[in-house]
XYZ file of C-alpha atoms in Angstrom:
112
model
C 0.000 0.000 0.000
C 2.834 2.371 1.225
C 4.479 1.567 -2.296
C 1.778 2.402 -4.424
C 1.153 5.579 -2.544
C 4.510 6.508 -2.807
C 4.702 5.528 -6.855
C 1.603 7.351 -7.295
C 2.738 10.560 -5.424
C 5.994 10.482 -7.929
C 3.928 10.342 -10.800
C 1.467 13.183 -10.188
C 4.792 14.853 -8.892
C 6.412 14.165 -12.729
C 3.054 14.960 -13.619
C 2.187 18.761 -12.634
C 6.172 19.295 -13.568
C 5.218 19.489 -17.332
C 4.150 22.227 -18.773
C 2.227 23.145 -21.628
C 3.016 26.303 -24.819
C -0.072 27.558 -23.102
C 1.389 27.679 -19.438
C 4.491 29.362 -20.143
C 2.670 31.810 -22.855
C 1.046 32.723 -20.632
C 3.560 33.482 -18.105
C 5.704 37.253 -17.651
C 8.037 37.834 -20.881
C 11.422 37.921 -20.239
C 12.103 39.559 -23.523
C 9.567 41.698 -25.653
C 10.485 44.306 -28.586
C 9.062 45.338 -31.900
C 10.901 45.268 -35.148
C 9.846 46.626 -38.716
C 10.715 42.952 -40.266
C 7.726 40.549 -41.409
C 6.998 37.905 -38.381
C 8.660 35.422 -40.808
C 11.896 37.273 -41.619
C 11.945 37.375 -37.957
C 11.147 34.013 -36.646
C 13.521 32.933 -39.404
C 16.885 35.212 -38.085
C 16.137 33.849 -34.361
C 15.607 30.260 -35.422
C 19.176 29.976 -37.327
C 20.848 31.756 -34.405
C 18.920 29.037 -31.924
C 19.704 25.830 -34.127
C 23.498 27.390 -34.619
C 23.636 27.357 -30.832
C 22.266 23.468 -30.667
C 18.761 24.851 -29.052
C 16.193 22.501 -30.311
C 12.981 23.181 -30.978
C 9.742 23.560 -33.250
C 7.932 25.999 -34.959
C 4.503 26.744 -35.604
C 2.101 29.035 -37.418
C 0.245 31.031 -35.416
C -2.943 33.572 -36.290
C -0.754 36.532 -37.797
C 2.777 35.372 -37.046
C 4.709 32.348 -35.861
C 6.071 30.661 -32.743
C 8.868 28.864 -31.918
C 8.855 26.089 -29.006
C 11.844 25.035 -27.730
C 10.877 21.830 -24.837
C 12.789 19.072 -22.663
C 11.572 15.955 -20.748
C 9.179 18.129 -18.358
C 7.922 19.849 -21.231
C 7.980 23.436 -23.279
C 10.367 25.296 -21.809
C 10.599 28.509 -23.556
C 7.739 30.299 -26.757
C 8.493 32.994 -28.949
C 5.577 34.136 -30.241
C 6.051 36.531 -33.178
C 2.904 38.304 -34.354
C 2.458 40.931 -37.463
C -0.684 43.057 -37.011
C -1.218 47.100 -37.835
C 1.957 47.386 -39.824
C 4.183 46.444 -36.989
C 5.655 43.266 -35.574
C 5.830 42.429 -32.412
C 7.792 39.319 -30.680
C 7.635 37.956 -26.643
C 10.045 35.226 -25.450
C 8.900 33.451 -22.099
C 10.209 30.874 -20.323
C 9.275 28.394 -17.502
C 12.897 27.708 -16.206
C 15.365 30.722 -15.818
C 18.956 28.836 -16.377
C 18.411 29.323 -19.851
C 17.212 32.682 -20.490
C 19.972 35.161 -21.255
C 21.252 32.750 -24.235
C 18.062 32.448 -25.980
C 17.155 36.210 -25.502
C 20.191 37.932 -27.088
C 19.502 35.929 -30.256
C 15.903 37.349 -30.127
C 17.427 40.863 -29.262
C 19.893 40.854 -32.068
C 17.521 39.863 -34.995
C 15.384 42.884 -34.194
């Protein structure tokens, strides 16, 4: 009984660890700025910077723009979400885990 307690308290614990592109969306931006580039031309410069630096990730379309998902074992760790709307576009990097931000954000500071 104490086993299966215990194996079921590490697996909700593994569990409620992961997190979703919604969840860390959703979360503060660590890095936000506007640039007069398309969302593509964009989400294009910081991608080739990211996969020069070994990040891995994936990209997606998005309404208006694009984002980029970089994840591990407990799940997305970091979304850029690019958007194009009104003549400008607009890009927001946030993260779930800290250790990794300053590398990923000067690529996403550069390309603007």
């Amino acid at each position: 009984m104490k086993v299966r307690t215990a194996l079921s308290l590490t697996v909700l614990a593994a569990l409620t660890a992961c997190a979703s592109v919604k969840d860390v969306r959703d979360r503060d931006p660590v890095f936000y700025g506007s640039t007069q580039r398309s969302a593509e031309d964009y989400t294009n410069c910081v991608a080739e910077s990211w996969k020069n630096m070994g990040v891995r990730f994936e990209r997606k379309a998005v309404r208006n723009g694009f984002e980029l998902i970089q994840s591990d074992s407990l799940g997305v760790e970091a979304v850029l979400t690019t958007t194009h709307w009104k003549g400008k576009t607009e890009t927001r990097l946030s993260t779930r885990i800290a250790r990794r931000d300053q590398s990923i954000i000067e690529p996403a500071n550069l390309c603007l």
